[in-house]
PDB file of C-alpha atoms in Angstrom:
ATOM      1  CA  MET A   1      20.198 -88.671  31.984  1.00 62.00           C
ATOM      2  CA  THR A   2      19.954 -89.679  35.573  1.00 74.00           C
ATOM      3  CA  GLY A   3      17.497 -88.236  38.172  1.00 71.00           C
ATOM      4  CA  LEU A   4      20.036 -86.076  39.695  1.00 62.00           C
ATOM      5  CA  GLU A   5      20.897 -84.666  36.446  1.00 73.00           C
ATOM      6  CA  LYS A   6      17.422 -84.064  35.540  1.00 73.00           C
ATOM      7  CA  ILE A   7      16.911 -82.397  39.190  1.00 72.00           C
ATOM      8  CA  VAL A   8      20.207 -80.358  38.364  1.00 65.00           C
ATOM      9  CA  ALA A   9      19.308 -79.412  34.683  1.00 71.00           C
ATOM     10  CA  GLN A  10      15.987 -78.385  36.097  1.00 72.00           C
ATOM     11  CA  ILE A  11      17.397 -76.054  38.989  1.00 71.00           C
ATOM     12  CA  LYS A  12      19.614 -74.819  36.451  1.00 70.00           C
ATOM     13  CA  LEU A  13      16.726 -73.983  34.074  1.00 72.00           C
ATOM     14  CA  ASP A  14      14.827 -72.585  36.793  1.00 70.00           C
ATOM     15  CA  ALA A  15      17.598 -70.612  37.764  1.00 66.00           C
ATOM     16  CA  ASP A  16      18.355 -69.551  34.198  1.00 71.00           C
ATOM     17  CA  ASN A  17      14.542 -68.335  33.331  1.00 76.00           C
ATOM     18  CA  SER A  18      15.135 -66.622  36.943  1.00 74.00           C
ATOM     19  CA  VAL A  19      17.897 -64.711  36.133  1.00 72.00           C
ATOM     20  CA  GLU A  20      16.358 -64.226  32.509  1.00 79.00           C
ATOM     21  CA  SER A  21      13.026 -62.773  34.364  1.00 79.00           C
ATOM     22  CA  ILE A  22      14.983 -60.767  36.932  1.00 79.00           C
ATOM     23  CA  LYS A  23      16.943 -59.300  33.895  1.00 81.00           C
ATOM     24  CA  ALA A  24      13.931 -58.236  31.836  1.00 80.00           C
ATOM     25  CA  LYS A  25      12.674 -56.717  35.113  1.00 83.00           C
ATOM     26  CA  SER A  26      15.796 -54.775  35.979  1.00 78.00           C
ATOM     27  CA  ASN A  27      16.135 -53.991  32.520  1.00 81.00           C
ATOM     28  CA  ALA A  28      12.512 -52.408  32.433  1.00 80.00           C
ATOM     29  CA  GLN A  29      13.104 -50.644  35.449  1.00 83.00           C
ATOM     30  CA  CYS A  30      16.345 -49.384  34.220  1.00 74.00           C
ATOM     31  CA  GLU A  31      14.591 -48.227  30.885  1.00 83.00           C
ATOM     32  CA  LYS A  32      11.947 -46.482  32.805  1.00 85.00           C
ATOM     33  CA  LEU A  33      14.093 -44.934  35.160  1.00 78.00           C
ATOM     34  CA  LEU A  34      16.341 -43.710  32.310  1.00 79.00           C
ATOM     35  CA  ALA A  35      13.400 -42.350  30.693  1.00 82.00           C
ATOM     36  CA  GLU A  36      12.023 -40.693  33.835  1.00 83.00           C
ATOM     37  CA  ALA A  37      15.551 -39.018  33.965  1.00 75.00           C
ATOM     38  CA  GLN A  38      15.487 -37.828  30.457  1.00 83.00           C
ATOM     39  CA  ALA A  39      12.532 -36.263  30.894  1.00 83.00           C
ATOM     40  CA  GLU A  40      13.508 -34.571  34.092  1.00 84.00           C
ATOM     41  CA  ALA A  41      16.639 -33.344  32.527  1.00 78.00           C
ATOM     42  CA  ASP A  42      14.676 -32.371  29.351  1.00 80.00           C
ATOM     43  CA  THR A  43      12.192 -30.229  31.834  1.00 83.00           C
ATOM     44  CA  VAL A  44      15.073 -28.949  33.480  1.00 80.00           C
ATOM     45  CA  ASN A  45      17.003 -28.395  30.312  1.00 82.00           C
ATOM     46  CA  LYS A  46      13.688 -26.623  29.183  1.00 84.00           C
ATOM     47  CA  ASN A  47      13.143 -24.641  32.292  1.00 83.00           C
ATOM     48  CA  GLY A  48      16.987 -23.833  31.764  1.00 83.00           C
ATOM     49  CA  GLU A  49      16.561 -22.658  28.570  1.00 84.00           C
ATOM     50  CA  ILE A  50      13.189 -20.498  29.404  1.00 87.00           C
ATOM     51  CA  LYS A  51      15.039 -18.861  32.155  1.00 87.00           C
ATOM     52  CA  ALA A  52      18.152 -18.254  30.147  1.00 83.00           C
ATOM     53  CA  GLN A  53      15.837 -16.489  27.451  1.00 87.00           C
ATOM     54  CA  GLN A  54      13.960 -14.658  29.855  1.00 88.00           C
ATOM     55  CA  LYS A  55      17.462 -13.320  31.862  1.00 88.00           C
ATOM     56  CA  TYR A  56      18.595 -12.387  27.896  1.00 85.00           C
ATOM     57  CA  ASP A  57      15.354 -10.551  26.972  1.00 85.00           C
ATOM     58  CA  ASP A  58      15.637  -8.719  30.409  1.00 87.00           C
ATOM     59  CA  ILE A  59      19.087  -7.800  29.647  1.00 87.00           C
ATOM     60  CA  ILE A  60      18.550  -6.638  26.283  1.00 87.00           C
ATOM     61  CA  ALA A  61      15.255  -4.512  27.588  1.00 87.00           C
ATOM     62  CA  ARG A  62      17.584  -2.770  30.190  1.00 89.00           C
ATOM     63  CA  ALA A  63      20.229  -1.905  27.691  1.00 83.00           C
ATOM     64  CA  ASN A  64      17.641  -0.889  25.190  1.00 86.00           C
ATOM     65  CA  SER A  65      16.398   1.323  27.935  1.00 89.00           C
ATOM     66  CA  ALA A  66      19.415   2.700  29.075  1.00 87.00           C
ATOM     67  CA  ALA A  67      20.469   3.335  25.297  1.00 84.00           C
ATOM     68  CA  GLU A  68      16.946   5.060  24.524  1.00 89.00           C
ATOM     69  CA  LEU A  69      17.826   7.223  28.023  1.00 89.00           C
ATOM     70  CA  GLU A  70      21.311   7.787  26.828  1.00 89.00           C
ATOM     71  CA  GLU A  71      20.189   8.964  23.178  1.00 87.00           C
ATOM     72  CA  ARG A  72      17.421  11.374  24.972  1.00 85.00           C
ATOM     73  CA  LYS A  73      20.016  12.887  27.285  1.00 86.00           C
ATOM     74  CA  ILE A  74      22.309  13.278  24.417  1.00 86.00           C
ATOM     75  CA  LEU A  75      19.522  14.841  22.065  1.00 80.00           C
ATOM     76  CA  LEU A  76      18.536  17.069  25.075  1.00 77.00           C
ATOM     77  CA  PHE A  77      22.262  18.462  25.581  1.00 79.00           C
ATOM     78  CA  ALA A  78      22.305  18.769  21.893  1.00 79.00           C
ATOM     79  CA  ARG A  79      19.167  20.815  22.002  1.00 76.00           C
ATOM     80  CA  GLN A  80      20.508  23.033  24.630  1.00 78.00           C
ATOM     81  CA  GLY A  81      23.600  23.391  23.207  1.00 81.00           C
ATOM     82  CA  VAL A  82      21.462  25.006  20.091  1.00 76.00           C
ATOM     83  CA  ILE A  83      18.942  26.831  22.207  1.00 74.00           C
ATOM     84  CA  SER A  84      22.295  28.373  24.114  1.00 80.00           C
ATOM     85  CA  ASP A  85      23.948  29.123  20.791  1.00 82.00           C
ATOM     86  CA  MET A  86      20.775  30.841  19.585  1.00 78.00           C
ATOM     87  CA  VAL A  87      20.067  32.686  22.595  1.00 77.00           C
ATOM     88  CA  SER A  88      23.659  34.013  22.472  1.00 83.00           C
ATOM     89  CA  LYS A  89      23.445  34.959  18.571  1.00 85.00           C
ATOM     90  CA  ALA A  90      20.436  36.612  19.517  1.00 81.00           C
ATOM     91  CA  LEU A  91      21.711  38.523  22.567  1.00 86.00           C
ATOM     92  CA  ASP A  92      25.012  39.441  20.043  1.00 89.00           C
ATOM     93  CA  GLY A  93      22.750  40.507  17.381  1.00 89.00           C
ATOM     94  CA  ILE A  94      20.633  43.380  19.720  1.00 90.00           C
ATOM     95  CA  VAL A  95      24.088  44.491  21.200  1.00 90.00           C
ATOM     96  CA  ASN A  96      25.181  44.776  17.619  1.00 92.00           C
ATOM     97  CA  LEU A  97      21.744  46.356  15.945  1.00 93.00           C
ATOM     98  CA  PRO A  98      22.668  49.334  13.914  1.00 95.00           C
ATOM     99  CA  GLN A  99      22.751  52.898  16.157  1.00 94.00           C
ATOM    100  CA  ASP A 100      19.197  54.026  15.245  1.00 94.00           C
ATOM    101  CA  LYS A 101      17.411  50.485  15.680  1.00 96.00           C
ATOM    102  CA  TYR A 102      19.478  50.041  18.920  1.00 95.00           C
ATOM    103  CA  PHE A 103      18.474  53.418  20.486  1.00 96.00           C
ATOM    104  CA  GLU A 104      14.710  52.752  19.244  1.00 96.00           C
ATOM    105  CA  LEU A 105      14.544  49.631  21.383  1.00 95.00           C
ATOM    106  CA  ILE A 106      16.372  51.615  24.669  1.00 96.00           C
ATOM    107  CA  TYR A 107      13.851  54.139  24.100  1.00 96.00           C
ATOM    108  CA  LYS A 108      10.877  51.486  24.354  1.00 96.00           C
ATOM    109  CA  MET A 109      12.853  49.635  27.072  1.00 95.00           C
ATOM    110  CA  ILE A 110      13.253  52.601  29.124  1.00 96.00           C
ATOM    111  CA  SER A 111       9.455  53.241  28.573  1.00 95.00           C
ATOM    112  CA  ARG A 112       8.576  49.686  30.097  1.00 94.00           C
ATOM    113  CA  TYR A 113      11.217  49.625  33.062  1.00 94.00           C
ATOM    114  CA  SER A 114      11.254  53.390  34.328  1.00 95.00           C
ATOM    115  CA  GLU A 115       9.639  54.329  37.510  1.00 93.00           C
ATOM    116  CA  ASN A 116       7.529  57.248  38.250  1.00 93.00           C
ATOM    117  CA  ALA A 117      10.430  58.776  40.043  1.00 94.00           C
ATOM    118  CA  ASP A 118      13.611  60.819  38.883  1.00 94.00           C
ATOM    119  CA  GLY A 119      16.691  58.613  38.656  1.00 95.00           C
ATOM    120  CA  VAL A 120      19.885  57.708  36.885  1.00 96.00           C
ATOM    121  CA  ILE A 121      20.491  56.132  33.651  1.00 96.00           C
ATOM    122  CA  SER A 122      23.939  54.508  33.072  1.00 96.00           C
ATOM    123  CA  LEU A 123      24.890  52.864  29.715  1.00 96.00           C
ATOM    124  CA  SER A 124      28.188  51.017  28.670  1.00 95.00           C
ATOM    125  CA  LEU A 125      31.211  52.346  27.501  1.00 95.00           C
ATOM    126  CA  CYS A 126      30.238  51.068  24.086  1.00 93.00           C
ATOM    127  CA  ASP A 127      26.821  52.772  24.214  1.00 95.00           C
ATOM    128  CA  LEU A 128      28.349  56.027  25.865  1.00 95.00           C
ATOM    129  CA  ASN A 129      30.698  56.535  22.970  1.00 94.00           C
ATOM    130  CA  ARG A 130      27.855  56.034  20.179  1.00 94.00           C
ATOM    131  CA  LEU A 131      25.404  58.170  22.329  1.00 94.00           C
ATOM    132  CA  PRO A 132      23.017  60.007  19.777  1.00 95.00           C
ATOM    133  CA  ASP A 133      22.968  63.837  20.515  1.00 93.00           C
ATOM    134  CA  ASP A 134      19.186  64.048  21.207  1.00 95.00           C
ATOM    135  CA  PHE A 135      19.391  60.824  23.804  1.00 95.00           C
ATOM    136  CA  GLU A 136      18.439  62.463  26.971  1.00 94.00           C
ATOM    137  CA  SER A 137      15.502  64.336  25.698  1.00 95.00           C
ATOM    138  CA  LYS A 138      14.302  61.415  23.890  1.00 95.00           C
ATOM    139  CA  ALA A 139      15.105  59.050  26.955  1.00 95.00           C
ATOM    140  CA  ASN A 140      12.973  61.448  29.001  1.00 95.00           C
ATOM    141  CA  SER A 141      10.142  61.792  26.999  1.00 95.00           C
ATOM    142  CA  ALA A 142       9.998  57.695  26.960  1.00 95.00           C
ATOM    143  CA  ALA A 143      10.464  57.517  30.700  1.00 95.00           C
ATOM    144  CA  LYS A 144       7.833  57.862  33.278  1.00 94.00           C
ATOM    145  CA  GLY A 145       9.958  60.285  35.612  1.00 92.00           C
ATOM    146  CA  ARG A 146      12.937  62.097  34.845  1.00 94.00           C
ATOM    147  CA  LEU A 147      16.424  60.501  34.099  1.00 95.00           C
ATOM    148  CA  GLU A 148      19.715  61.994  34.202  1.00 95.00           C
ATOM    149  CA  LEU A 149      22.941  60.582  32.139  1.00 95.00           C
ATOM    150  CA  SER A 150      25.664  59.070  34.125  1.00 94.00           C
ATOM    151  CA  GLU A 151      28.727  60.064  32.768  1.00 91.00           C
ATOM    152  CA  SER A 152      30.424  56.605  34.348  1.00 94.00           C
ATOM    153  CA  PRO A 153      29.819  53.654  32.448  1.00 96.00           C
ATOM    154  CA  ALA A 154      28.166  50.735  33.692  1.00 95.00           C
ATOM    155  CA  THR A 155      29.806  47.187  33.252  1.00 95.00           C
ATOM    156  CA  ILE A 156      27.381  45.692  31.198  1.00 95.00           C
ATOM    157  CA  ASP A 157      27.015  44.462  27.739  1.00 89.00           C
ATOM    158  CA  GLY A 158      24.255  46.390  26.332  1.00 93.00           C
ATOM    159  CA  GLY A 159      21.031  48.051  27.508  1.00 94.00           C
ATOM    160  CA  PHE A 160      21.166  50.069  30.880  1.00 96.00           C
ATOM    161  CA  ILE A 161      20.758  50.232  34.671  1.00 96.00           C
ATOM    162  CA  LEU A 162      18.391  52.788  36.223  1.00 96.00           C
ATOM    163  CA  THR A 163      19.140  54.139  39.696  1.00 96.00           C
ATOM    164  CA  TYR A 164      16.505  55.327  42.104  1.00 95.00           C
ATOM    165  CA  GLY A 165      18.229  56.106  45.080  1.00 92.00           C
ATOM    166  CA  SER A 166      19.833  53.017  46.621  1.00 92.00           C
ATOM    167  CA  VAL A 167      17.561  50.925  44.148  1.00 94.00           C
ATOM    168  CA  ASP A 168      19.453  49.619  40.773  1.00 93.00           C
ATOM    169  CA  VAL A 169      17.011  48.394  38.161  1.00 95.00           C
ATOM    170  CA  ASN A 170      19.410  46.001  36.023  1.00 95.00           C
ATOM    171  CA  CYS A 171      18.038  46.432  32.123  1.00 95.00           C
ATOM    172  CA  SER A 172      21.354  45.155  30.838  1.00 94.00           C
ATOM    173  CA  PHE A 173      20.264  42.646  27.905  1.00 92.00           C
ATOM    174  CA  SER A 174      22.066  39.885  29.686  1.00 90.00           C
ATOM    175  CA  ALA A 175      20.138  40.706  32.871  1.00 91.00           C
ATOM    176  CA  LEU A 176      16.836  40.357  30.888  1.00 88.00           C
ATOM    177  CA  PHE A 177      17.858  37.508  29.148  1.00 83.00           C
ATOM    178  CA  SER A 178      18.580  35.455  32.249  1.00 85.00           C
ATOM    179  CA  ASP A 179      15.673  36.721  34.093  1.00 84.00           C
ATOM    180  CA  ASN A 180      13.695  35.266  31.373  1.00 77.00           C
ATOM    181  CA  SER A 181      15.943  32.246  30.007  1.00 75.00           C
ATOM    182  CA  GLU A 182      13.095  29.837  30.526  1.00 81.00           C
ATOM    183  CA  ARG A 183      10.549  31.390  28.531  1.00 80.00           C
ATOM    184  CA  ILE A 184      13.296  32.501  25.658  1.00 70.00           C
ATOM    185  CA  SER A 185      14.204  29.054  25.508  1.00 74.00           C
ATOM    186  CA  ASP A 186      10.822  27.708  24.964  1.00 77.00           C
ATOM    187  CA  ALA A 187      10.286  30.240  22.571  1.00 75.00           C
ATOM    188  CA  VAL A 188      13.440  29.283  20.439  1.00 71.00           C
ATOM    189  CA  ALA A 189      12.711  25.716  21.245  1.00 71.00           C
ATOM    190  CA  LYS A 190       9.383  26.195  19.373  1.00 76.00           C
ATOM    191  CA  LEU A 191      11.116  27.655  16.672  1.00 73.00           C
ATOM    192  CA  LEU A 192      13.687  25.248  16.280  1.00 69.00           C
ATOM    193  CA  PHE A 193      11.994  21.868  16.577  1.00 67.00           C
ATOM    194  CA  ALA A 194       8.599  22.463  16.314  1.00 65.00           C
TER     195      ALA A 194
END
């Protein structure tokens, strides 16, 4: 081998070594960049999974909350229906009491709601048709003032209307139930759902 060939061989060897060194550095940098990129991708992926899980949890929590609210609404509506039905049945039960018990209740109500004045008592057509013979005397015994029985029927379901001059005191059962609906509903709810 000649001197020139040795120099060219040395240059080629140095170049090959340099290329290998550059390749090794390049591969190391690529591996480092790939590792960093993979770590960053793993972090992004993990953060994405965490955010997705949080979003999923939030959606499930909102859905559960909405379902619980809807369940409470349905339950409340059902309870109100049951209470309303029971109150309606109670009203029907009072209106359809046997004659003696019904008018005993009427006399008690006259005692409670009458005023210390002369007035007129109006009953429903049904009550006028089943009126006991001694109604006026018992009604006046129960009243605080003197009551005259109106021959014209009142358009009520049961109970009576007291009239004192231009003032009417509506003691129909439906009016009394309506005036006391909250208290009655609370009492029925305690009986049914306690």
